[in-house]
Tab-separated table of C-alpha atoms in Angstrom:
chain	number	residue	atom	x	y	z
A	23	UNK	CA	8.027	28.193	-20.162
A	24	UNK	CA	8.877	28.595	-16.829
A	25	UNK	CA	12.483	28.173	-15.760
A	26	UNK	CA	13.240	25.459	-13.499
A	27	UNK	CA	14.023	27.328	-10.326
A	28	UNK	CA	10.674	29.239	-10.773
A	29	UNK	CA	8.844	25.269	-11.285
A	30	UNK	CA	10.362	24.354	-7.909
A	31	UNK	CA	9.806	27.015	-5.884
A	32	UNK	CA	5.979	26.600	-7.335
A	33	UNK	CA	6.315	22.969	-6.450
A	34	UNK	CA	7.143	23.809	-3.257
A	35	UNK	CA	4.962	26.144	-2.191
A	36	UNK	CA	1.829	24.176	-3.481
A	37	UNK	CA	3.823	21.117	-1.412
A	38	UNK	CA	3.422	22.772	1.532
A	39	UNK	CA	0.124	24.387	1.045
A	40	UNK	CA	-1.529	20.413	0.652
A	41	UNK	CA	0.918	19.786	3.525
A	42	UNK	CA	-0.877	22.593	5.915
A	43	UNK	CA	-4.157	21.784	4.724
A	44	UNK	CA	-4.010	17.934	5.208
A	45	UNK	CA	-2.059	18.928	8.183
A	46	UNK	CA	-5.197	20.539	9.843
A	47	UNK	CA	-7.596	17.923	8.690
A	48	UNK	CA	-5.612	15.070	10.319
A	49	UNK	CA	-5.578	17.281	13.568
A	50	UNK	CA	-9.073	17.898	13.341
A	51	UNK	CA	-9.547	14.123	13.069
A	52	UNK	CA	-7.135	13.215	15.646
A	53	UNK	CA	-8.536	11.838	18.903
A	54	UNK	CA	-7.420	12.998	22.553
A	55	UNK	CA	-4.860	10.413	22.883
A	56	UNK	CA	-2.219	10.438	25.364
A	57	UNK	CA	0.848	12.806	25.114
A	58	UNK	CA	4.174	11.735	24.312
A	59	UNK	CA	7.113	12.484	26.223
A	60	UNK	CA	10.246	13.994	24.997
A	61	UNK	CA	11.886	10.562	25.509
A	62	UNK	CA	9.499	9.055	23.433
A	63	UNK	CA	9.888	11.383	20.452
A	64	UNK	CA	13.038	11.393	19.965
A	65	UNK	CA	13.122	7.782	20.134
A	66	UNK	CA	10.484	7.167	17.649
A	67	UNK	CA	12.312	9.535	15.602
A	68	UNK	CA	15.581	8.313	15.813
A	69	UNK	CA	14.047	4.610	14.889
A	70	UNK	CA	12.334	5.650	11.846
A	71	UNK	CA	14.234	3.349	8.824
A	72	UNK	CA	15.439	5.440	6.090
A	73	UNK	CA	14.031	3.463	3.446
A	74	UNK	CA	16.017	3.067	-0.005
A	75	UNK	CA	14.171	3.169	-3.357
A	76	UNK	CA	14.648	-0.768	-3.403
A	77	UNK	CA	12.714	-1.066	-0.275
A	78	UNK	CA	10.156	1.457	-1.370
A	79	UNK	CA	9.380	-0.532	-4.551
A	80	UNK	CA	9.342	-4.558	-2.607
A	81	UNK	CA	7.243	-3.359	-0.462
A	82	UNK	CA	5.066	-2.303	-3.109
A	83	UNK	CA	5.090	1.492	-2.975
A	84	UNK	CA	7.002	2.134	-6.492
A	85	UNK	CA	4.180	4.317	-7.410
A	86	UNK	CA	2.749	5.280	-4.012
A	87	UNK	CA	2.782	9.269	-2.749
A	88	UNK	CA	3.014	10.405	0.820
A	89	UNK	CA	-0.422	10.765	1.688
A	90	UNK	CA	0.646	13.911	4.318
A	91	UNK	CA	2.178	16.409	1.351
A	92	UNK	CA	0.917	14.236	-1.916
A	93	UNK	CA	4.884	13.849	-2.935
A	94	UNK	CA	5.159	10.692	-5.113
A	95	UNK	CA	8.013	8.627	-2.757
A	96	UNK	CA	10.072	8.486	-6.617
A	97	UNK	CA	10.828	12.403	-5.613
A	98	UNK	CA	11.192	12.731	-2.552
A	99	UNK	CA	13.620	9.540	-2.913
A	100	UNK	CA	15.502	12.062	-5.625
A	101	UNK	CA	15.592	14.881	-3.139
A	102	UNK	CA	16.966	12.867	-0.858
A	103	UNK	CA	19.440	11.811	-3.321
A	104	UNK	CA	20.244	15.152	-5.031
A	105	UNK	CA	20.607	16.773	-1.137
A	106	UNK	CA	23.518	14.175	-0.224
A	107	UNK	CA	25.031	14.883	-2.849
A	108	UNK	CA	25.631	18.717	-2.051
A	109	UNK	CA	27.655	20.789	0.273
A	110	UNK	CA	24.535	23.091	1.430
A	111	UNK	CA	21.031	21.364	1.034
A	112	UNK	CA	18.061	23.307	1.262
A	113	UNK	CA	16.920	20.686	3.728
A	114	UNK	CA	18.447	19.224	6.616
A	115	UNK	CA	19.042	15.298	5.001
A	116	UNK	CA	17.516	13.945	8.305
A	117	UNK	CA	14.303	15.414	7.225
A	118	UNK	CA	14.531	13.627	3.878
A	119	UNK	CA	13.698	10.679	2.389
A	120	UNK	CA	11.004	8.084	3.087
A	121	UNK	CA	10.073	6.377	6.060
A	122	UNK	CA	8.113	3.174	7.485
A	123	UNK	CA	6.290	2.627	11.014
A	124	UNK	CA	7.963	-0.697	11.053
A	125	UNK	CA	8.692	-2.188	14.435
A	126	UNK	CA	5.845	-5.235	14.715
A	127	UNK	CA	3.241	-3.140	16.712
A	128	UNK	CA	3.171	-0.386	14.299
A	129	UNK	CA	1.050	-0.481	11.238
A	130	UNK	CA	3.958	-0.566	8.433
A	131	UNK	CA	2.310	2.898	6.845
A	132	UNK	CA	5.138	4.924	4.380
A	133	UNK	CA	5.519	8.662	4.454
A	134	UNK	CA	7.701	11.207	3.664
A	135	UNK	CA	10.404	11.965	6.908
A	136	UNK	CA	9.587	15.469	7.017
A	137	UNK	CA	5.591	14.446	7.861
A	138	UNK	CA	5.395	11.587	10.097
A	139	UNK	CA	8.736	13.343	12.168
A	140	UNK	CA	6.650	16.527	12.373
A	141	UNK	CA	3.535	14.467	13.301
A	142	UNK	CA	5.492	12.892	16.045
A	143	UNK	CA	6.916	16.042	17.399
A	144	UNK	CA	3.396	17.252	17.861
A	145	UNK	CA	3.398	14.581	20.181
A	146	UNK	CA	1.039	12.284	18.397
A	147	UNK	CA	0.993	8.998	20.125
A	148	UNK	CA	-1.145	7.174	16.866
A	149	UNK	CA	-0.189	6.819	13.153
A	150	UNK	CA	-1.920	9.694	11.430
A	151	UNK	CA	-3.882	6.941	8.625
A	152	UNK	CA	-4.936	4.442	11.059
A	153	UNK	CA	-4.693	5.112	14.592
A	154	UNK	CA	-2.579	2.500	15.719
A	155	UNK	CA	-0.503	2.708	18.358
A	156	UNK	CA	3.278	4.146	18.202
A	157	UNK	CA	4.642	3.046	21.299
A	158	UNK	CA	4.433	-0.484	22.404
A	159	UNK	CA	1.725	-1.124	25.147
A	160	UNK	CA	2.686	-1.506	28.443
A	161	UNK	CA	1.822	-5.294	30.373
A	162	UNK	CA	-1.303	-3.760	32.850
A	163	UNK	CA	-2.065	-0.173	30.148
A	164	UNK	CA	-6.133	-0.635	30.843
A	165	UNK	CA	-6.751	2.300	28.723
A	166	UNK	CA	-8.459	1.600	25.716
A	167	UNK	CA	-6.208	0.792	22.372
A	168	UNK	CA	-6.536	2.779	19.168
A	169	UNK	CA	-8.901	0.615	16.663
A	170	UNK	CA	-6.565	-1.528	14.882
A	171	UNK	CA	-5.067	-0.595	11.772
A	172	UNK	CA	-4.680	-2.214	8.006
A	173	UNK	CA	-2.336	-4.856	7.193
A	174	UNK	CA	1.303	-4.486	6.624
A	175	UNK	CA	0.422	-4.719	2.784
A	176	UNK	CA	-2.321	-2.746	2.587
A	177	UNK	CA	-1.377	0.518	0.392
A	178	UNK	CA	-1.143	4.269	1.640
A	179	UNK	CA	-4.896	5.516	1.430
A	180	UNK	CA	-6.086	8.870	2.491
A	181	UNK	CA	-7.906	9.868	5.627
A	182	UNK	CA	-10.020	12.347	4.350
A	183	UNK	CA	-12.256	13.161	1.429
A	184	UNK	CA	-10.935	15.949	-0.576
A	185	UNK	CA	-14.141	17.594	-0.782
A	186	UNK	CA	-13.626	18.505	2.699
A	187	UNK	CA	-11.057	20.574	1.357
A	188	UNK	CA	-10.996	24.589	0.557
A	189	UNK	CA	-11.590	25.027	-2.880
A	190	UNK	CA	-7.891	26.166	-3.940
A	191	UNK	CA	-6.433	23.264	-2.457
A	192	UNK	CA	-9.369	20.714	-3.739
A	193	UNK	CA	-8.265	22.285	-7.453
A	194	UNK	CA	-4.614	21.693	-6.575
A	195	UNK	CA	-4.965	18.417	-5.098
A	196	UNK	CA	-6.731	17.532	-8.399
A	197	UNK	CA	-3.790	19.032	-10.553
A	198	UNK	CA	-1.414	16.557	-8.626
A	199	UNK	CA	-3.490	13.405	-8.934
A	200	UNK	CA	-4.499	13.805	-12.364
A	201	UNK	CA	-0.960	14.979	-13.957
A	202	UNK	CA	-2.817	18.545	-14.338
A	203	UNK	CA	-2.452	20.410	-18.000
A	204	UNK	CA	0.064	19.280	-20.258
A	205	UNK	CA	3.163	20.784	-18.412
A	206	UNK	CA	2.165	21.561	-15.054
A	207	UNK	CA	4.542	19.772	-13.136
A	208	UNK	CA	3.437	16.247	-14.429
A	209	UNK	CA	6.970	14.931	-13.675
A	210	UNK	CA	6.709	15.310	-10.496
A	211	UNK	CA	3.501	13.986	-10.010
A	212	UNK	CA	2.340	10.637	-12.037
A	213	UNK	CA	5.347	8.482	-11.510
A	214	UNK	CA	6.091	6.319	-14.971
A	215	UNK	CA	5.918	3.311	-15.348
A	216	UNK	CA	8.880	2.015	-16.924
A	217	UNK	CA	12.238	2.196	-15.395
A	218	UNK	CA	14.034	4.177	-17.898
A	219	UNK	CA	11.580	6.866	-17.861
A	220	UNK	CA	11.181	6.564	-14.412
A	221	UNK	CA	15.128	7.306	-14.281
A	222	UNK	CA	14.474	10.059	-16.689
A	223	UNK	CA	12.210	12.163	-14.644
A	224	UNK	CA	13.793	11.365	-11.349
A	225	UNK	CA	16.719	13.194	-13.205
A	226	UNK	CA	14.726	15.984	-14.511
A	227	UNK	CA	13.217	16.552	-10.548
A	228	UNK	CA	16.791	16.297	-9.639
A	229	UNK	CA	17.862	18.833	-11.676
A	230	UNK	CA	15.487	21.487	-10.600
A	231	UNK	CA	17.976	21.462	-7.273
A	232	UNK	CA	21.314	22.066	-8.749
């Protein structure tokens, strides 16, 4: 059995190879908008809510994953959590947690911080699932909008099929969705479904970071 430092650095590694390889697809799919200025990324950046776990479940996420890195929002709500909590994070916090495109021209998608800040710092004027707009539109902008996104409701779907994938990370990408063989990180990746289990793993992700 492997010990629990050796499980996260695993977990973390395969985190960030789905992260590079959705990463790349997203760019690939991403249209020649227009550029964002510095001004503009920080303050899109700075606005981002730090959603809590309460807000993550009413809006109907509970079970949802960032569809950037595959992280369930359960753990990376726990990471968060475990990373306030201690002198020297591995992380900085501001790159932790979940967040919402919220204000009332964005399309209300979830993700983890870490993906949709990086997305924005690439200067990525669209939400990476839908392609609405970031910025508010400007009275007289005649270029053309993004097509409109889904609804506030609608839940976090992906924007590519993962048979466009490279094999490794099609088998890993599997691994995560399914729960993968009896002990491969399943924790981390099917979210239960009651709340005292749910509490249970949570702790067990938690611990894998003391």
């Amino acid at each position: 059995m492997e010990h629990p430092a050796e499980q996260s650095d695993l977990f973390e590694q395969f985190r960030e190879q789905i992260r590079e390889a959705i990463m790349q697809r997203l760019e690939a799919l991403s249209s020649e908008g227009r550029q964002l200025s510095p001004n503009q990324i920080q303050d899109l950046i700075h606005n981002l809510p730090r959603l809590t776990e309460k807000q993550v479940t009413d809006l109907g996420h509970k079970d949802s994953m960032c569809p950037i890195c595959l992280t369930p929002f359960a753990a990376l709500l726990a990471e968060e959590e475990m990373a306030v909590a201690m002198d020297s994070p591995a992380l900085p916090i501001e790159e932790l947690g979940v967040a919402r495109l919220s204000q009332e021209w964005q399309c209300g998608h979830l993700f983890c911080r870490r993906d949709i800040s990086r997305w924005i710092q690439d200067s990525h004027d669209s939400c990476p699932m839908c392609r609405r707009a970031l910025m508010r539109r400007s009275e007289g902008d005649t270029s053309p909008p993004p097509f409109p996104g889904p609804p506030h409701d609608d839940v976090n779907g992906l924007v590519f099929d993962p048979e466009d994938l490279p094999q490794d990370i099609q088998e890993l990408f599997a691994r995560m969705t399914a729960g993968g063989p009896a002990g491969s990180f399943t924790p981390m990746f099917i979210p239960p479904s009651s709340t005292e289990s749910r509490r249970d793993d949570r702790d067990e992700y938690a611990g894998m970071y003391s």
